[in-house]
mmCIF file of C-alpha atoms in Angstrom:
data_model
loop_
_atom_site.group_PDB
_atom_site.id
_atom_site.type_symbol
_atom_site.label_atom_id
_atom_site.label_comp_id
_atom_site.label_asym_id
_atom_site.label_seq_id
_atom_site.Cartn_x
_atom_site.Cartn_y
_atom_site.Cartn_z
ATOM 1 C CA MET A 143 105.073 -28.384 -75.187
ATOM 2 C CA ARG A 144 104.171 -24.690 -75.722
ATOM 3 C CA ILE A 145 106.707 -21.946 -74.986
ATOM 4 C CA LEU A 146 106.319 -18.173 -74.633
ATOM 5 C CA VAL A 147 109.329 -16.169 -75.828
ATOM 6 C CA VAL A 148 109.294 -12.312 -74.725
ATOM 7 C CA GLU A 149 112.241 -10.541 -76.480
ATOM 8 C CA ASP A 150 112.198 -7.151 -78.333
ATOM 9 C CA ASP A 151 115.378 -7.861 -80.129
ATOM 10 C CA ALA A 152 114.212 -9.341 -83.436
ATOM 11 C CA LYS A 153 117.464 -11.120 -84.363
ATOM 12 C CA ILE A 154 117.737 -12.822 -80.917
ATOM 13 C CA ALA A 155 113.980 -13.584 -80.978
ATOM 14 C CA SER A 156 114.261 -15.213 -84.393
ATOM 15 C CA PHE A 157 117.307 -17.229 -83.160
ATOM 16 C CA VAL A 158 115.289 -18.655 -80.228
ATOM 17 C CA VAL A 159 112.022 -19.132 -81.766
ATOM 18 C CA ASN A 160 113.409 -20.948 -84.815
ATOM 19 C CA GLY A 161 115.462 -23.149 -82.551
ATOM 20 C CA LEU A 162 112.539 -24.130 -80.402
ATOM 21 C CA LYS A 163 110.429 -24.855 -83.411
ATOM 22 C CA GLN A 164 113.114 -27.050 -84.865
ATOM 23 C CA SER A 165 113.132 -28.846 -81.436
ATOM 24 C CA GLY A 166 109.387 -29.701 -81.800
ATOM 25 C CA PHE A 167 107.939 -26.801 -79.551
ATOM 26 C CA ALA A 168 104.921 -24.631 -80.458
ATOM 27 C CA VAL A 169 106.118 -21.003 -79.813
ATOM 28 C CA ASP A 170 104.465 -17.710 -79.190
ATOM 29 C CA ARG A 171 106.549 -14.589 -79.306
ATOM 30 C CA CYS A 172 105.902 -10.967 -78.310
ATOM 31 C CA ALA A 173 108.079 -7.907 -77.986
ATOM 32 C CA ASP A 174 106.843 -6.150 -74.929
ATOM 33 C CA GLY A 175 105.968 -6.917 -71.227
ATOM 34 C CA GLU A 176 102.373 -5.917 -71.456
ATOM 35 C CA GLU A 177 101.425 -8.126 -74.354
ATOM 36 C CA ALA A 178 103.369 -10.819 -72.565
ATOM 37 C CA HIS A 179 101.380 -10.447 -69.427
ATOM 38 C CA VAL A 180 98.130 -10.922 -71.430
ATOM 39 C CA LEU A 181 99.435 -13.982 -73.209
ATOM 40 C CA ALA A 182 100.682 -15.456 -69.913
ATOM 41 C CA SER A 183 97.436 -14.765 -68.169
ATOM 42 C CA THR A 184 95.168 -16.425 -70.926
ATOM 43 C CA THR A 185 97.149 -19.212 -72.416
ATOM 44 C CA SER A 186 98.728 -22.293 -70.852
ATOM 45 C CA TYR A 187 102.381 -22.422 -71.396
ATOM 46 C CA ASP A 188 104.877 -24.926 -70.402
ATOM 47 C CA ALA A 189 107.634 -22.447 -69.929
ATOM 48 C CA ALA A 190 108.535 -18.850 -70.714
ATOM 49 C CA ILE A 191 111.824 -17.261 -71.879
ATOM 50 C CA LEU A 192 111.997 -13.515 -71.517
ATOM 51 C CA ASP A 193 114.366 -10.493 -71.573
ATOM 52 C CA ILE A 194 114.789 -8.107 -68.857
ATOM 53 C CA MET A 195 114.877 -4.876 -70.886
ATOM 54 C CA LEU A 196 111.422 -4.741 -72.447
ATOM 55 C CA PRO A 197 109.231 -1.983 -73.522
ATOM 56 C CA LYS A 198 106.244 -1.072 -71.503
ATOM 57 C CA LEU A 199 106.800 -3.433 -68.705
ATOM 58 C CA ASP A 200 110.261 -4.640 -67.954
ATOM 59 C CA GLY A 201 110.944 -8.396 -67.440
ATOM 60 C CA LEU A 202 111.554 -8.337 -63.576
ATOM 61 C CA SER A 203 108.103 -6.353 -63.135
ATOM 62 C CA LEU A 204 106.481 -8.789 -65.431
ATOM 63 C CA VAL A 205 107.631 -11.918 -63.499
ATOM 64 C CA ARG A 206 106.720 -10.170 -60.054
ATOM 65 C CA GLN A 207 103.183 -9.468 -61.542
ATOM 66 C CA LEU A 208 102.766 -12.974 -62.688
ATOM 67 C CA ARG A 209 103.754 -14.428 -59.443
ATOM 68 C CA LYS A 210 101.568 -12.043 -57.550
ATOM 69 C CA GLU A 211 98.558 -13.188 -59.635
ATOM 70 C CA GLY A 212 99.525 -16.856 -58.906
ATOM 71 C CA ILE A 213 100.627 -17.782 -62.406
ATOM 72 C CA ARG A 214 103.265 -20.173 -61.812
ATOM 73 C CA ILE A 215 104.585 -20.685 -65.397
ATOM 74 C CA PRO A 216 108.400 -21.654 -65.230
ATOM 75 C CA VAL A 217 110.579 -18.646 -66.263
ATOM 76 C CA ILE A 218 113.962 -18.320 -67.752
ATOM 77 C CA ILE A 219 115.294 -14.794 -67.568
ATOM 78 C CA LEU A 220 117.613 -13.790 -70.479
ATOM 79 C CA SER A 221 119.958 -10.741 -69.894
ATOM 80 C CA ALA A 222 123.172 -9.146 -70.969
ATOM 81 C CA ARG A 223 123.748 -8.423 -67.126
ATOM 82 C CA ALA A 224 126.021 -11.008 -65.846
ATOM 83 C CA SER A 225 127.019 -9.852 -62.373
ATOM 84 C CA VAL A 226 125.876 -12.022 -59.347
ATOM 85 C CA ASP A 227 123.555 -9.155 -58.121
ATOM 86 C CA ASP A 228 121.762 -8.911 -61.318
ATOM 87 C CA ARG A 229 121.327 -12.810 -61.362
ATOM 88 C CA VAL A 230 120.148 -12.712 -57.638
ATOM 89 C CA LYS A 231 117.555 -9.910 -58.458
ATOM 90 C CA GLY A 232 116.079 -12.034 -61.261
ATOM 91 C CA LEU A 233 115.742 -15.049 -59.135
ATOM 92 C CA GLN A 234 114.306 -13.234 -56.284
ATOM 93 C CA ALA A 235 111.776 -11.499 -58.652
ATOM 94 C CA GLY A 236 110.341 -14.927 -59.430
ATOM 95 C CA GLY A 237 112.568 -16.263 -62.066
ATOM 96 C CA ASP A 238 113.260 -20.067 -61.999
ATOM 97 C CA ASP A 239 116.626 -19.673 -64.024
ATOM 98 C CA TYR A 240 118.849 -16.811 -65.346
ATOM 99 C CA LEU A 241 120.872 -17.161 -68.546
ATOM 100 C CA THR A 242 123.285 -14.386 -69.602
ATOM 101 C CA LYS A 243 123.714 -13.167 -73.379
ATOM 102 C CA PRO A 244 125.416 -14.342 -75.418
ATOM 103 C CA PHE A 245 124.443 -17.942 -75.066
ATOM 104 C CA ALA A 246 124.362 -21.225 -76.970
ATOM 105 C CA PHE A 247 120.987 -22.498 -77.930
ATOM 106 C CA SER A 248 121.962 -26.046 -76.661
ATOM 107 C CA GLU A 249 122.287 -24.719 -73.158
ATOM 108 C CA LEU A 250 119.020 -22.848 -73.426
ATOM 109 C CA LEU A 251 117.171 -25.986 -74.499
ATOM 110 C CA ALA A 252 118.719 -28.041 -71.794
ATOM 111 C CA ARG A 253 117.582 -25.417 -69.296
ATOM 112 C CA ILE A 254 113.986 -25.545 -70.641
ATOM 113 C CA GLN A 255 113.953 -29.107 -70.509
ATOM 114 C CA ALA A 256 115.126 -29.237 -66.881
ATOM 115 C CA LEU A 257 112.570 -26.733 -65.896
ATOM 116 C CA ILE A 258 109.642 -28.495 -67.376
ATOM 117 C CA ARG A 259 110.881 -31.591 -65.497
ATOM 118 C CA ARG A 260 110.961 -29.769 -62.222
ATOM 119 C CA SER A 261 107.678 -28.079 -62.801
ATOM 120 C CA THR A 262 105.923 -31.442 -63.460
ATOM 121 C CA GLU A 263 107.846 -33.226 -60.547
ATOM 122 C CA ALA A 264 108.648 -36.140 -62.752
ATOM 123 C CA ALA A 265 111.629 -37.341 -64.928
ATOM 124 C CA GLU A 266 111.242 -36.464 -68.570
ATOM 125 C CA PRO A 267 111.197 -39.556 -70.502
ATOM 126 C CA THR A 268 113.617 -39.931 -73.313
ATOM 127 C CA LYS A 269 111.361 -42.583 -74.997
ATOM 128 C CA LEU A 270 107.489 -42.967 -75.617
ATOM 129 C CA THR A 271 105.944 -46.256 -76.140
ATOM 130 C CA VAL A 272 102.458 -47.360 -76.948
ATOM 131 C CA ALA A 273 101.958 -50.974 -78.013
ATOM 132 C CA ASP A 274 104.656 -51.548 -80.661
ATOM 133 C CA LEU A 275 105.059 -47.897 -81.574
ATOM 134 C CA SER A 276 108.100 -46.133 -80.122
ATOM 135 C CA LEU A 277 109.378 -42.472 -80.326
ATOM 136 C CA ASP A 278 112.702 -41.616 -79.101
ATOM 137 C CA LEU A 279 112.906 -38.059 -78.105
ATOM 138 C CA LEU A 280 116.663 -37.778 -78.178
ATOM 139 C CA THR A 281 117.373 -39.195 -81.617
ATOM 140 C CA ARG A 282 113.841 -38.430 -83.007
ATOM 141 C CA GLU A 283 113.474 -41.860 -84.206
ATOM 142 C CA VAL A 284 110.058 -43.506 -84.657
ATOM 143 C CA ARG A 285 109.576 -47.274 -85.066
ATOM 144 C CA ARG A 286 106.495 -49.424 -85.499
ATOM 145 C CA GLY A 287 107.785 -52.853 -84.518
ATOM 146 C CA ALA A 288 111.126 -53.370 -86.186
ATOM 147 C CA GLU A 289 110.150 -50.809 -88.982
ATOM 148 C CA LYS A 290 111.642 -47.334 -88.837
ATOM 149 C CA ILE A 291 109.182 -44.571 -89.844
ATOM 150 C CA GLU A 292 110.212 -41.207 -91.309
ATOM 151 C CA LEU A 293 108.075 -38.362 -90.053
ATOM 152 C CA GLN A 294 108.049 -34.618 -91.018
ATOM 153 C CA SER A 295 108.429 -32.269 -88.109
ATOM 154 C CA ARG A 296 104.654 -31.523 -87.577
ATOM 155 C CA GLU A 297 103.977 -35.199 -87.847
ATOM 156 C CA PHE A 298 106.543 -35.997 -85.226
ATOM 157 C CA ALA A 299 105.116 -33.204 -82.948
ATOM 158 C CA LEU A 300 101.601 -34.597 -83.371
ATOM 159 C CA LEU A 301 102.627 -38.091 -82.600
ATOM 160 C CA GLU A 302 104.575 -36.939 -79.616
ATOM 161 C CA TYR A 303 101.427 -34.955 -78.479
ATOM 162 C CA LEU A 304 99.305 -37.969 -78.766
ATOM 163 C CA MET A 305 101.723 -40.361 -77.220
ATOM 164 C CA ARG A 306 102.175 -38.088 -74.160
ATOM 165 C CA HIS A 307 98.293 -38.234 -73.951
ATOM 166 C CA ALA A 308 98.003 -41.957 -74.657
ATOM 167 C CA GLY A 309 94.530 -43.215 -73.770
ATOM 168 C CA ARG A 310 93.155 -39.733 -73.357
ATOM 169 C CA VAL A 311 91.047 -37.944 -76.097
ATOM 170 C CA VAL A 312 92.587 -34.646 -77.358
ATOM 171 C CA THR A 313 90.445 -32.374 -79.246
ATOM 172 C CA LYS A 314 91.272 -30.637 -82.495
ATOM 173 C CA THR A 315 91.357 -27.250 -80.624
ATOM 174 C CA MET A 316 93.991 -28.837 -78.333
ATOM 175 C CA ILE A 317 96.177 -30.063 -81.350
ATOM 176 C CA LEU A 318 95.818 -26.666 -82.984
ATOM 177 C CA GLU A 319 97.101 -24.940 -79.768
ATOM 178 C CA HIS A 320 100.075 -27.170 -79.304
ATOM 179 C CA ILE A 321 101.262 -28.096 -82.723
ATOM 180 C CA TRP A 322 100.758 -24.796 -84.511
ATOM 181 C CA ASP A 323 102.090 -21.417 -82.985
ATOM 182 C CA TYR A 324 99.457 -19.337 -84.377
ATOM 183 C CA SER A 325 95.699 -19.100 -84.422
ATOM 184 C CA PHE A 326 93.652 -21.074 -86.820
ATOM 185 C CA ASP A 327 89.910 -21.007 -87.630
ATOM 186 C CA PRO A 328 88.598 -24.029 -85.376
ATOM 187 C CA GLN A 329 86.670 -25.150 -88.536
ATOM 188 C CA THR A 330 89.843 -25.677 -90.615
ATOM 189 C CA ASN A 331 90.664 -29.205 -91.770
ATOM 190 C CA VAL A 332 94.489 -28.800 -91.174
ATOM 191 C CA VAL A 333 94.259 -31.165 -88.170
ATOM 192 C CA ASP A 334 92.451 -33.872 -90.069
ATOM 193 C CA VAL A 335 94.970 -33.656 -92.995
ATOM 194 C CA LEU A 336 97.823 -33.922 -90.551
ATOM 195 C CA VAL A 337 96.111 -36.952 -88.741
ATOM 196 C CA CYS A 338 95.507 -38.570 -92.094
ATOM 197 C CA ARG A 339 99.157 -38.181 -92.964
ATOM 198 C CA LEU A 340 100.340 -39.587 -89.683
ATOM 199 C CA ARG A 341 97.903 -42.607 -89.921
ATOM 200 C CA ASN A 342 99.255 -43.443 -93.355
ATOM 201 C CA LYS A 343 102.685 -43.761 -91.987
ATOM 202 C CA ILE A 344 102.097 -45.528 -88.626
ATOM 203 C CA ASP A 345 98.650 -47.280 -88.931
ATOM 204 C CA ARG A 346 99.092 -49.386 -92.053
ATOM 205 C CA ASP A 347 98.603 -52.639 -90.158
ATOM 206 C CA LYS A 348 96.948 -52.366 -86.788
ATOM 207 C CA LYS A 349 95.260 -49.105 -85.984
ATOM 208 C CA LEU A 350 96.417 -47.009 -83.012
ATOM 209 C CA VAL A 351 95.083 -43.522 -83.798
ATOM 210 C CA HIS A 352 91.193 -43.592 -83.224
ATOM 211 C CA THR A 353 88.562 -41.000 -84.093
ATOM 212 C CA ILE A 354 86.180 -39.858 -81.309
ATOM 213 C CA ARG A 355 83.494 -38.520 -83.626
ATOM 214 C CA GLY A 356 82.608 -34.913 -82.846
ATOM 215 C CA VAL A 357 85.359 -34.720 -80.201
ATOM 216 C CA GLY A 358 88.790 -35.342 -81.304
ATOM 217 C CA TYR A 359 91.473 -38.365 -81.367
ATOM 218 C CA VAL A 360 92.977 -40.758 -79.059
ATOM 219 C CA LEU A 361 95.934 -42.928 -79.502
ATOM 220 C CA LYS A 362 95.555 -46.470 -77.707
ATOM 221 C CA SER A 363 96.442 -49.939 -78.310
ATOM 222 C CA ASP A 364 92.852 -51.382 -78.570
#
């Protein structure tokens, strides 16, 4: 899952971005409304978190512009303004949720997950399973059969991405865009290295991660 964070306060932005990364999200961050508009118009995000008081283009104007252009990315508005009128204005501008500062990261995370569930019109699973491989999104526990497998954060993120797209081929570019939160040269081998590390941990007996030469990878049981 990829999130856009639009916040000009460096301390708050760092708090949110680091928390999201630790929760397994890929994150892009910018500090003004105009750059956010460019990113939201050219990149596929699962959700956006934005402050109201932004340089160049304020948060409410940004949301209105995105909605006018038909960009339906779910948006959580962050603001120090806590009055009912301010919350109403934020929602009427096109925001999907409104969270006042200061806030607990656990609440922000829960609101993001709820927004994504609503936007996909499906219940967010708590456990992913392919053949005898299972991944628990709540405890972050991975098992192959009865064996518990310890994964590093990017290995976990890659496995989650492959399992969410089980049976479908994902390209190296798709993996780069969803697992890393900045641009790599498409010719880089970081994806191959990460896939190799993951395979060494989950594919020691029966192979689940298959290479589609010249295209990418697919996770499937046969």
